[in-house]
PDB file of C-alpha atoms in Angstrom:
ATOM      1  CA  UNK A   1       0.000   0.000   0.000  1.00 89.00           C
ATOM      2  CA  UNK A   2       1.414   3.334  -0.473  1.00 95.00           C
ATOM      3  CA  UNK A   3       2.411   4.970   2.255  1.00 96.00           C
ATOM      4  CA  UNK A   4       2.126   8.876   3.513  1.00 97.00           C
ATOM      5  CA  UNK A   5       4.986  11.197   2.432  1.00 98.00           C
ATOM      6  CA  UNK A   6       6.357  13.196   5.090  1.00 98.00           C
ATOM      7  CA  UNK A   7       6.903  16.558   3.680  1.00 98.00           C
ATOM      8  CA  UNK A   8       9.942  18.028   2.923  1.00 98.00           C
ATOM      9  CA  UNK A   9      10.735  21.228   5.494  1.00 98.00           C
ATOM     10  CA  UNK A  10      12.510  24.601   4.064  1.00 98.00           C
ATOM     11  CA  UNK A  11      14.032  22.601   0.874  1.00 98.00           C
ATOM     12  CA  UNK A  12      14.400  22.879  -2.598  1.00 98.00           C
ATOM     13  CA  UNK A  13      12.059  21.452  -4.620  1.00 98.00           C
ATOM     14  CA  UNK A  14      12.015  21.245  -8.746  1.00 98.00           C
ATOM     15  CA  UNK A  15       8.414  20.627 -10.849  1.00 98.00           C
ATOM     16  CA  UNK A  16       9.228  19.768 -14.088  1.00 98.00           C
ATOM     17  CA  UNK A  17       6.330  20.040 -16.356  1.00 98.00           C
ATOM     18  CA  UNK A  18       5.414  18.975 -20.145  1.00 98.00           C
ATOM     19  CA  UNK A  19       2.593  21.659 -20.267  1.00 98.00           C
ATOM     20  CA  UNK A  20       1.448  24.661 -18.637  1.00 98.00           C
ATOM     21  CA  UNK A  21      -1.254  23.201 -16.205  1.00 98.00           C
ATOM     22  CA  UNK A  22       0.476  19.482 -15.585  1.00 98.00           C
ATOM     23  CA  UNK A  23       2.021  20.890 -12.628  1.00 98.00           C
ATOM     24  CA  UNK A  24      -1.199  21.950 -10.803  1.00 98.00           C
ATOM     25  CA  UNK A  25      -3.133  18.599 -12.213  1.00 98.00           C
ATOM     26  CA  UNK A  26      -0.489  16.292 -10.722  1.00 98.00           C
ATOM     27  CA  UNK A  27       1.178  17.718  -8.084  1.00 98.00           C
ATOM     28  CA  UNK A  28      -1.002  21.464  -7.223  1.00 98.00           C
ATOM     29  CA  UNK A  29      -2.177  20.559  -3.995  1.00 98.00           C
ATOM     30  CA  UNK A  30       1.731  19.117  -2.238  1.00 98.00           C
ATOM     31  CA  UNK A  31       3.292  22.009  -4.479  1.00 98.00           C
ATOM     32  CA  UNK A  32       1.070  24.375  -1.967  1.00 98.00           C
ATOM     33  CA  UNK A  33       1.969  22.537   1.412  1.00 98.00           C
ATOM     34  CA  UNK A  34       5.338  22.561  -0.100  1.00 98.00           C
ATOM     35  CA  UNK A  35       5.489  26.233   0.018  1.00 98.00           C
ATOM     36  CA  UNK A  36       3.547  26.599   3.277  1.00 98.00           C
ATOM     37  CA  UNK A  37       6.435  24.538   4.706  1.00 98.00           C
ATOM     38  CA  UNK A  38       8.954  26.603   3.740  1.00 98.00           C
ATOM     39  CA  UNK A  39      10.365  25.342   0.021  1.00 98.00           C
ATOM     40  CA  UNK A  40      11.479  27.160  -2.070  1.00 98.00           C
ATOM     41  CA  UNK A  41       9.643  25.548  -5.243  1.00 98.00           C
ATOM     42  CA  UNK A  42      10.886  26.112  -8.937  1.00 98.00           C
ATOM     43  CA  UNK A  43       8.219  24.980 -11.891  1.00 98.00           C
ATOM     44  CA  UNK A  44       9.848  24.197 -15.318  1.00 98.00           C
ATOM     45  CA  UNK A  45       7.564  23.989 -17.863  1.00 98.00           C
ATOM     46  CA  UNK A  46       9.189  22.242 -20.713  1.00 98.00           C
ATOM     47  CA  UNK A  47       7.290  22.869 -23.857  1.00 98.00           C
ATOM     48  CA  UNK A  48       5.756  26.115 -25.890  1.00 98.00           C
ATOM     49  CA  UNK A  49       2.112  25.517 -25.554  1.00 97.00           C
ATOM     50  CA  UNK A  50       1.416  26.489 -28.952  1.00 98.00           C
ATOM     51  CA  UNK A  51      -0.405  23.491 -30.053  1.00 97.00           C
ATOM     52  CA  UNK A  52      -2.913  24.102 -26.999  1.00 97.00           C
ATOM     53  CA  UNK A  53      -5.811  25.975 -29.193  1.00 98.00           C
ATOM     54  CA  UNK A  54      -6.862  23.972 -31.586  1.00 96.00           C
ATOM     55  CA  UNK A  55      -9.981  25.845 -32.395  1.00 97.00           C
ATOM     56  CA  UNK A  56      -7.998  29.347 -32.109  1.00 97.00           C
ATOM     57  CA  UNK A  57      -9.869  30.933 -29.593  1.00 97.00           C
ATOM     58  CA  UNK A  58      -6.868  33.475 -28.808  1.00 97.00           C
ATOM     59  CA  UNK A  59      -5.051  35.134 -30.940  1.00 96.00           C
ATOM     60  CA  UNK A  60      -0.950  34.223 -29.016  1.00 97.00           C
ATOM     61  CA  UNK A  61      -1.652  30.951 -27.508  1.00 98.00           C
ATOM     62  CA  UNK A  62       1.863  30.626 -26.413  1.00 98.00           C
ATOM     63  CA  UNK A  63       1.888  34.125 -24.648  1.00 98.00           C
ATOM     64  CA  UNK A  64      -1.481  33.384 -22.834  1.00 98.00           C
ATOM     65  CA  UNK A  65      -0.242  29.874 -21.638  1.00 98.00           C
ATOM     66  CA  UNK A  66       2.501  31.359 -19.898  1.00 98.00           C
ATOM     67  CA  UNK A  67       0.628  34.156 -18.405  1.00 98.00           C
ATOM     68  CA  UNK A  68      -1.864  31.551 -16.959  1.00 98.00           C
ATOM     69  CA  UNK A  69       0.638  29.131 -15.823  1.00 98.00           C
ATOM     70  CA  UNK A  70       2.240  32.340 -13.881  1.00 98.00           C
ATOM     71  CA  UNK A  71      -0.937  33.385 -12.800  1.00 98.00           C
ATOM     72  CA  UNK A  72      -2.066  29.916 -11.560  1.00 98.00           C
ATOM     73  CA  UNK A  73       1.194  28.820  -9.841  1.00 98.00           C
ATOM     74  CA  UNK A  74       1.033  32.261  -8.172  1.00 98.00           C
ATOM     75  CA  UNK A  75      -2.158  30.656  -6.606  1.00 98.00           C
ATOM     76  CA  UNK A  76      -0.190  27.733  -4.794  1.00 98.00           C
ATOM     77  CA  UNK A  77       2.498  30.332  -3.556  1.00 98.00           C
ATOM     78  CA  UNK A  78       5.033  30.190  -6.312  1.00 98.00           C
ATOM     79  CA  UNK A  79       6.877  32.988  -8.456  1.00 98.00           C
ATOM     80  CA  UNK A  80       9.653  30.824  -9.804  1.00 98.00           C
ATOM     81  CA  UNK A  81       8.699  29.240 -13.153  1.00 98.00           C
ATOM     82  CA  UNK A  82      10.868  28.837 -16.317  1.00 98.00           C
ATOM     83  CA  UNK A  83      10.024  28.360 -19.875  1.00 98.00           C
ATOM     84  CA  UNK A  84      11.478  25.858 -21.942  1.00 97.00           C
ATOM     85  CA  UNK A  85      10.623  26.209 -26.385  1.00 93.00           C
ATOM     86  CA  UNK A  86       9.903  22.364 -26.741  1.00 98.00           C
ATOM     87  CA  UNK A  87       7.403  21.740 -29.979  1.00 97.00           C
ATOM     88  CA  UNK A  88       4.148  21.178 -27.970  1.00 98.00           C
ATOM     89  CA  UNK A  89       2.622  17.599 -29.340  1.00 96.00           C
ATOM     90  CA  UNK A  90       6.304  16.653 -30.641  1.00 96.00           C
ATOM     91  CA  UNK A  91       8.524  16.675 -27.413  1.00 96.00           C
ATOM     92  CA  UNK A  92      11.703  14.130 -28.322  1.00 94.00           C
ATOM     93  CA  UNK A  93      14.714  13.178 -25.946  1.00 94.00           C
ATOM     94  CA  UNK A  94      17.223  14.766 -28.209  1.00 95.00           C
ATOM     95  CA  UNK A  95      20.708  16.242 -26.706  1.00 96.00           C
ATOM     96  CA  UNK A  96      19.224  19.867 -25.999  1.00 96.00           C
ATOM     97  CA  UNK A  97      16.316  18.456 -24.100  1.00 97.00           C
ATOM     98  CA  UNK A  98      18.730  16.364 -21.786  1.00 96.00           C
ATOM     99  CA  UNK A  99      20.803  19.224 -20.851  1.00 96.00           C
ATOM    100  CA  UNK A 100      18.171  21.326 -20.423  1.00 97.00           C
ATOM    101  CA  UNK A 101      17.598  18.868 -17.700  1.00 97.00           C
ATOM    102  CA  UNK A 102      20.860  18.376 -16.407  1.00 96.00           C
ATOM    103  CA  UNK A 103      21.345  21.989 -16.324  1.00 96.00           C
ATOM    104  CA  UNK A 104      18.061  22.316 -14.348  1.00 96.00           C
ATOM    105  CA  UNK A 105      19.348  20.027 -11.667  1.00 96.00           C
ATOM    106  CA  UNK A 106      22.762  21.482 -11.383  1.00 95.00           C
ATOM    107  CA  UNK A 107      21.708  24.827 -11.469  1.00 95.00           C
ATOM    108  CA  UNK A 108      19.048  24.878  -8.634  1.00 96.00           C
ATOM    109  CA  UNK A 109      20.117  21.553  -6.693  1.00 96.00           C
ATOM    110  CA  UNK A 110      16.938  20.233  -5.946  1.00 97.00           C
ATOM    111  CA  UNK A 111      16.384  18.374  -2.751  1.00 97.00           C
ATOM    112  CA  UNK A 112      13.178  17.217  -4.190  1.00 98.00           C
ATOM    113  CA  UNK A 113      11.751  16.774  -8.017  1.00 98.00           C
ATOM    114  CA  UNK A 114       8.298  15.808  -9.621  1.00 98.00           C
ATOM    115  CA  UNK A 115       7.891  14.641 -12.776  1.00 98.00           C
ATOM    116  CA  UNK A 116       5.573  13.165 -15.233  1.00 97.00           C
ATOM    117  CA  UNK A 117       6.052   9.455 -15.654  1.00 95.00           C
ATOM    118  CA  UNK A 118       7.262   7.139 -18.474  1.00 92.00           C
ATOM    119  CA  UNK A 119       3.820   5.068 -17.699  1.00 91.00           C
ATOM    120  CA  UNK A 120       1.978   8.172 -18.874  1.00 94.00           C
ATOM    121  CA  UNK A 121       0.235   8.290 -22.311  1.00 93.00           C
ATOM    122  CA  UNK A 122       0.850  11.345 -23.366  1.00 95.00           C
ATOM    123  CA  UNK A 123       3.873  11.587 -26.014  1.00 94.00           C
ATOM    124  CA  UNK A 124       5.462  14.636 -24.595  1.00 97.00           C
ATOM    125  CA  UNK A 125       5.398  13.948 -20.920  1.00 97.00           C
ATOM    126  CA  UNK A 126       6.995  10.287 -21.901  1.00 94.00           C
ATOM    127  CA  UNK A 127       9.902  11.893 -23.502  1.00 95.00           C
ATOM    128  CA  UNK A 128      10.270  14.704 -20.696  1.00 97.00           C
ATOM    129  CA  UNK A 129      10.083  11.938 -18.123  1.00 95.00           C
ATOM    130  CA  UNK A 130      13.279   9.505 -19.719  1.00 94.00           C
ATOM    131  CA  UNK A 131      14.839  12.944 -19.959  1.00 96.00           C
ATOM    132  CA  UNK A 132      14.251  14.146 -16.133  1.00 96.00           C
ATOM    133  CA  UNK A 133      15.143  10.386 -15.304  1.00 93.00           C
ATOM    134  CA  UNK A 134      18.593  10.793 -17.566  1.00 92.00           C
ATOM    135  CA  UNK A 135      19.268  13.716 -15.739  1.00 95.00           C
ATOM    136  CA  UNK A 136      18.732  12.323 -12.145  1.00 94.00           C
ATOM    137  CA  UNK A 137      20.902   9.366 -12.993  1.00 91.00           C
ATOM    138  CA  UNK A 138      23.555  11.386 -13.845  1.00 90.00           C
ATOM    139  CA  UNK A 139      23.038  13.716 -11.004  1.00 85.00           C
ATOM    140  CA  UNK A 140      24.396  10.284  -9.052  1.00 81.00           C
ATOM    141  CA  UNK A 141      20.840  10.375  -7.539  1.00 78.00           C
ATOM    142  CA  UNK A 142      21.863  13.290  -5.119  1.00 86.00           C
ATOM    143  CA  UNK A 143      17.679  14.055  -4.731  1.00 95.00           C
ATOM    144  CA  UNK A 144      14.426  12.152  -4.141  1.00 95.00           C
ATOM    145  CA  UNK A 145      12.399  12.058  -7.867  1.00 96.00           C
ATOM    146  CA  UNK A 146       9.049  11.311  -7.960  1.00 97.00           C
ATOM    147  CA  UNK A 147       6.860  11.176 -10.657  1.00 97.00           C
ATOM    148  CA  UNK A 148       3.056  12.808 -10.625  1.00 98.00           C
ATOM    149  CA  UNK A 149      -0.603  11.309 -12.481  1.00 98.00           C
ATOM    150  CA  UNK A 150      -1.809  13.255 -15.246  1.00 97.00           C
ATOM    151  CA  UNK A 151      -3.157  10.990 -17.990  1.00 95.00           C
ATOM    152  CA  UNK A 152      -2.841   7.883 -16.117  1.00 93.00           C
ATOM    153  CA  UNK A 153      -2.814   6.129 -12.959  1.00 93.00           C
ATOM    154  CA  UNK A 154       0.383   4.806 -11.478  1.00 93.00           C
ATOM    155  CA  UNK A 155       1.623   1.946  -9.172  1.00 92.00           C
ATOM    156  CA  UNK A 156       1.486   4.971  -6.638  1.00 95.00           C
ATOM    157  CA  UNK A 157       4.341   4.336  -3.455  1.00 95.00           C
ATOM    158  CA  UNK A 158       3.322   7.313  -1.577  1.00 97.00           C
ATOM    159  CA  UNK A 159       0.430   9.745  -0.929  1.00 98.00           C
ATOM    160  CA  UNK A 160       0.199  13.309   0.336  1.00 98.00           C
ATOM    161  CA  UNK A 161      -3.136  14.403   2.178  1.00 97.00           C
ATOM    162  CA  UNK A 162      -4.011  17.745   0.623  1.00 97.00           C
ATOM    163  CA  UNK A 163      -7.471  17.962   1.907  1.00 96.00           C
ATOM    164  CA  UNK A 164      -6.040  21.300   3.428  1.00 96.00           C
ATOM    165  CA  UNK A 165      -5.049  22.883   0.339  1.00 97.00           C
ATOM    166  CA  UNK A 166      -8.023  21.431  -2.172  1.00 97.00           C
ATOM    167  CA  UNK A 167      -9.224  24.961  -2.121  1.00 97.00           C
ATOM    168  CA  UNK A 168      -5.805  26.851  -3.461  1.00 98.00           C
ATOM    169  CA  UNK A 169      -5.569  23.528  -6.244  1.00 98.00           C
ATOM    170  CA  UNK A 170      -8.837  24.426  -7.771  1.00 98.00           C
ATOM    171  CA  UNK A 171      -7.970  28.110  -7.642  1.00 98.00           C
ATOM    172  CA  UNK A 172      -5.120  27.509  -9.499  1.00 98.00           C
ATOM    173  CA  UNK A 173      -6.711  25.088 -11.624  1.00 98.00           C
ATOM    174  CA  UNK A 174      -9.234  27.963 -12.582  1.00 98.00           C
ATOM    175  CA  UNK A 175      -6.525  30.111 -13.943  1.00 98.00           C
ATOM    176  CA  UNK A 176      -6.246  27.795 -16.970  1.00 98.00           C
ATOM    177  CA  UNK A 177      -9.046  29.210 -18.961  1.00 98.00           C
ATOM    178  CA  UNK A 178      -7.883  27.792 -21.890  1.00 98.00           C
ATOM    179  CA  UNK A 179      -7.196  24.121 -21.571  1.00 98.00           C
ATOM    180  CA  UNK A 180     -10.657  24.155 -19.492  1.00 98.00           C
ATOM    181  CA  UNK A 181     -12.702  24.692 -23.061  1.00 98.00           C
ATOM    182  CA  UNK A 182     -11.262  21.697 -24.312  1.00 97.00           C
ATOM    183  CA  UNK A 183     -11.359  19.332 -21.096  1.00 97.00           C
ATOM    184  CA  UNK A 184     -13.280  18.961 -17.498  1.00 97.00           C
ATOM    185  CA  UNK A 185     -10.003  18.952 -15.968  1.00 97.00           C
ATOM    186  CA  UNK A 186     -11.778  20.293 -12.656  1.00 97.00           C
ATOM    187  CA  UNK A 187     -14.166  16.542 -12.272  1.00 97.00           C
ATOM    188  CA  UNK A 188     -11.279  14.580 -13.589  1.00 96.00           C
ATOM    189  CA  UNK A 189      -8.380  15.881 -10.956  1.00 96.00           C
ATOM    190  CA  UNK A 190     -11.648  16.376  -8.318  1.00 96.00           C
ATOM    191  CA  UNK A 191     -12.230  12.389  -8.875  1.00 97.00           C
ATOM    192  CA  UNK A 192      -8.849  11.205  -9.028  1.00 97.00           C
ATOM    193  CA  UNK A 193      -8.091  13.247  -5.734  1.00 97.00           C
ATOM    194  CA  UNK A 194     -10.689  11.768  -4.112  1.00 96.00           C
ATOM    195  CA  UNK A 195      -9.866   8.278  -5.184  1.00 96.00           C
ATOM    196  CA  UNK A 196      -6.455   8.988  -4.327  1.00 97.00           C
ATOM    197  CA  UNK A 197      -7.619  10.012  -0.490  1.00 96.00           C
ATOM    198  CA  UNK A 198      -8.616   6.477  -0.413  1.00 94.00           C
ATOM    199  CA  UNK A 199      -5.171   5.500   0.695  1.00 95.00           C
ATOM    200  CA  UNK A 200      -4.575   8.238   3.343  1.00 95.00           C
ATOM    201  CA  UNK A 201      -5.631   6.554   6.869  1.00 90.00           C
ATOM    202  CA  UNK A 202      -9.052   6.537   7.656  1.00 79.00           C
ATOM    203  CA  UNK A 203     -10.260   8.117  11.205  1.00 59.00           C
ATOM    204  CA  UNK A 204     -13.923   7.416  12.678  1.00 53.00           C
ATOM    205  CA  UNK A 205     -16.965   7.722  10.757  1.00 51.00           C
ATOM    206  CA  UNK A 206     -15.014   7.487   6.900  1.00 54.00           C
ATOM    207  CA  UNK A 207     -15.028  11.273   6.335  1.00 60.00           C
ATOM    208  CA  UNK A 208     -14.392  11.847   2.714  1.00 68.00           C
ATOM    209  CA  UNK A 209     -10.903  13.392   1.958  1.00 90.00           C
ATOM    210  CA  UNK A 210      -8.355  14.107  -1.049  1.00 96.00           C
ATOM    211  CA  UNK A 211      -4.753  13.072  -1.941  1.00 98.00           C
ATOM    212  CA  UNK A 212      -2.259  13.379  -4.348  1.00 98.00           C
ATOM    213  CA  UNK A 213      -0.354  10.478  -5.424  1.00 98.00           C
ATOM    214  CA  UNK A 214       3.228   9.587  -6.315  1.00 97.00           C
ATOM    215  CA  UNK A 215       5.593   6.875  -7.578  1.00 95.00           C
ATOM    216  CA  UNK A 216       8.973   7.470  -6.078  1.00 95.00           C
ATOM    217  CA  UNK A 217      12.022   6.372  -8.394  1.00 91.00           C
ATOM    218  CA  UNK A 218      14.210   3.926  -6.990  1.00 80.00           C
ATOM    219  CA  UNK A 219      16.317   1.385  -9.003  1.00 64.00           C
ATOM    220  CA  UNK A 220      16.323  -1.145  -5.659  1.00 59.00           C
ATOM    221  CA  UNK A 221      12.663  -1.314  -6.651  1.00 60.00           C
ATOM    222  CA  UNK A 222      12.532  -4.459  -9.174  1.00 50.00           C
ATOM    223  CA  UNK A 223       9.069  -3.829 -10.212  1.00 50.00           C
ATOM    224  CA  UNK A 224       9.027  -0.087 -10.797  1.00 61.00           C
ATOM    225  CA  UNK A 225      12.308  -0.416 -12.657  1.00 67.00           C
ATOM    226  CA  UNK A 226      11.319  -3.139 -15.491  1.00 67.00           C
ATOM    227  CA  UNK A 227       7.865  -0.667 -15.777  1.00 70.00           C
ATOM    228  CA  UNK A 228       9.752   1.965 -16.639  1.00 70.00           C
ATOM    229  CA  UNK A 229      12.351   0.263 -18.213  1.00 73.00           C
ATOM    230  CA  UNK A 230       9.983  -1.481 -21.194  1.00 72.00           C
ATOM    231  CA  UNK A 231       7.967   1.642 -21.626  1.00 72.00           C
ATOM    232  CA  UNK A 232      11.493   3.689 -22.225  1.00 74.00           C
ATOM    233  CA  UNK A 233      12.009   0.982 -24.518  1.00 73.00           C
ATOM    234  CA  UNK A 234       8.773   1.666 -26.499  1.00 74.00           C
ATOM    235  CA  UNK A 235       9.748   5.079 -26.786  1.00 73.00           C
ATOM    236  CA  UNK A 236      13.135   4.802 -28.411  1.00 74.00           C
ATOM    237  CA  UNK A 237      12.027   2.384 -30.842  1.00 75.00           C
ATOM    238  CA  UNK A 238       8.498   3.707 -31.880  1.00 73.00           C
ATOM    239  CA  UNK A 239      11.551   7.192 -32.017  1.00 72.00           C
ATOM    240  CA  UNK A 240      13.659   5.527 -34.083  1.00 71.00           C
ATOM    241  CA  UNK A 241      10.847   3.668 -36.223  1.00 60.00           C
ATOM    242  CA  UNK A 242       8.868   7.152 -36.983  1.00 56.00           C
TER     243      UNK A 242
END
């Protein structure tokens, strides 16, 4: 079962993220008690948005991304966010893209970093996740990386209650105008929060409550490591096949 994450006190924590709004879907909620507990929280957010209005409803999608991701994060306590130029809907693992990584580690030493998983459908947050993964290997491992849900469910390891913080998640969430046309992100991270507070302990009486959820990396774990090793697998050779 996975088990509660204590939280990290008056560290350094990096959130990389494929898209503008990944990093309040997957990880909004523990990014807030992050920053209540004294971290000081950097968000990366790796690609350019500009395939993320299909129906052109603005006129600069890319400019109105970034001033919703700023204006969202702001929500969970956080001023510190970086944009990357990755081609949104064709994110590879190519040699910029890895040091862009390694960079991002060395430069602000993380003690802590969440990232999007290699189980995850989504094209773009596969190849950001070997990356990030690249990049902590060859960082000798110095920090704790765990990766966040978006677009799939994971063989979770730990949970964070953020029944406390549900309130600043959907704020933030609400910032993202844009995406919200296209998708009812608020009922899907509502239900998989609340599915996700299934594993937090249960008091007297069952009272409802939310979690996030999160698969540490760890190469001791067997499991985890042949998961993520076959789906990096995939990747390279649907890559090198396309």
């Amino acid at each position: 079962m996975p088990r509660v994450l204590p939280l990290l006190q008056n560290g350094r924590v990096l959130v990389v993220a494929p898209h503008a709004d990944d990093e309040t879907l997957g990880c909004g909620g523990t990014l807030a008690l992050l920053r209540l507990a004294g971290c000081a929280v950097r968000v990366l957010v790796v690609t350019d948005g500009a395939a993320g209005d299909p129906l052109h409803y603005v006129k600069d999608v890319v400019a109105v991304r970034q001033s919703e991701c700023r204006a969202a994060v702001a929500r969970l306590g956080i001023d510190d966010v970086v944009f990357l130029a990755e081609p949104d809907g064709a994110c590879k693992v190519h040699a910029g893209l890895r040091h862009a990584m390694t960079r991002a580690l060395t430069a602000f030493a993380p003690d802590w970093v969440f990232a999007p998983a290699a189980l995850d459908y989504h094209r773009d947050h596969v190849a950001v996740s070997l990356a990030v993964a690249e990049a902590w290997r060859q960082h000798a491992m110095k920090c704790r990386l765990f990766y966040y849900e978006v677009w799939s469910p994971l063989p979770i390891t730990h949970v964070v209650d953020i029944g406390a913080v549900m309130d600043l998640k959907r704020a933030a969430l609400e910032q993202y105008a844009l995406p919200l046309r296209y998708g009812n992100y608020r009922q899907a991270t509502e239900g998989l929060s609340a599915y996700r507070g299934l594993f937090l302990p249960q008091g007297e009486g069952m009272v409802a409550s939310c979690a996030e959820g999160f698969m540490e990396e760890s190469r001791a774990d067997g499991v985890r490591s042949t998961l993520l090793g076959l789906r990096e697998w995939v990747e390279r050779t649907l890559t090198r096949s396309g």
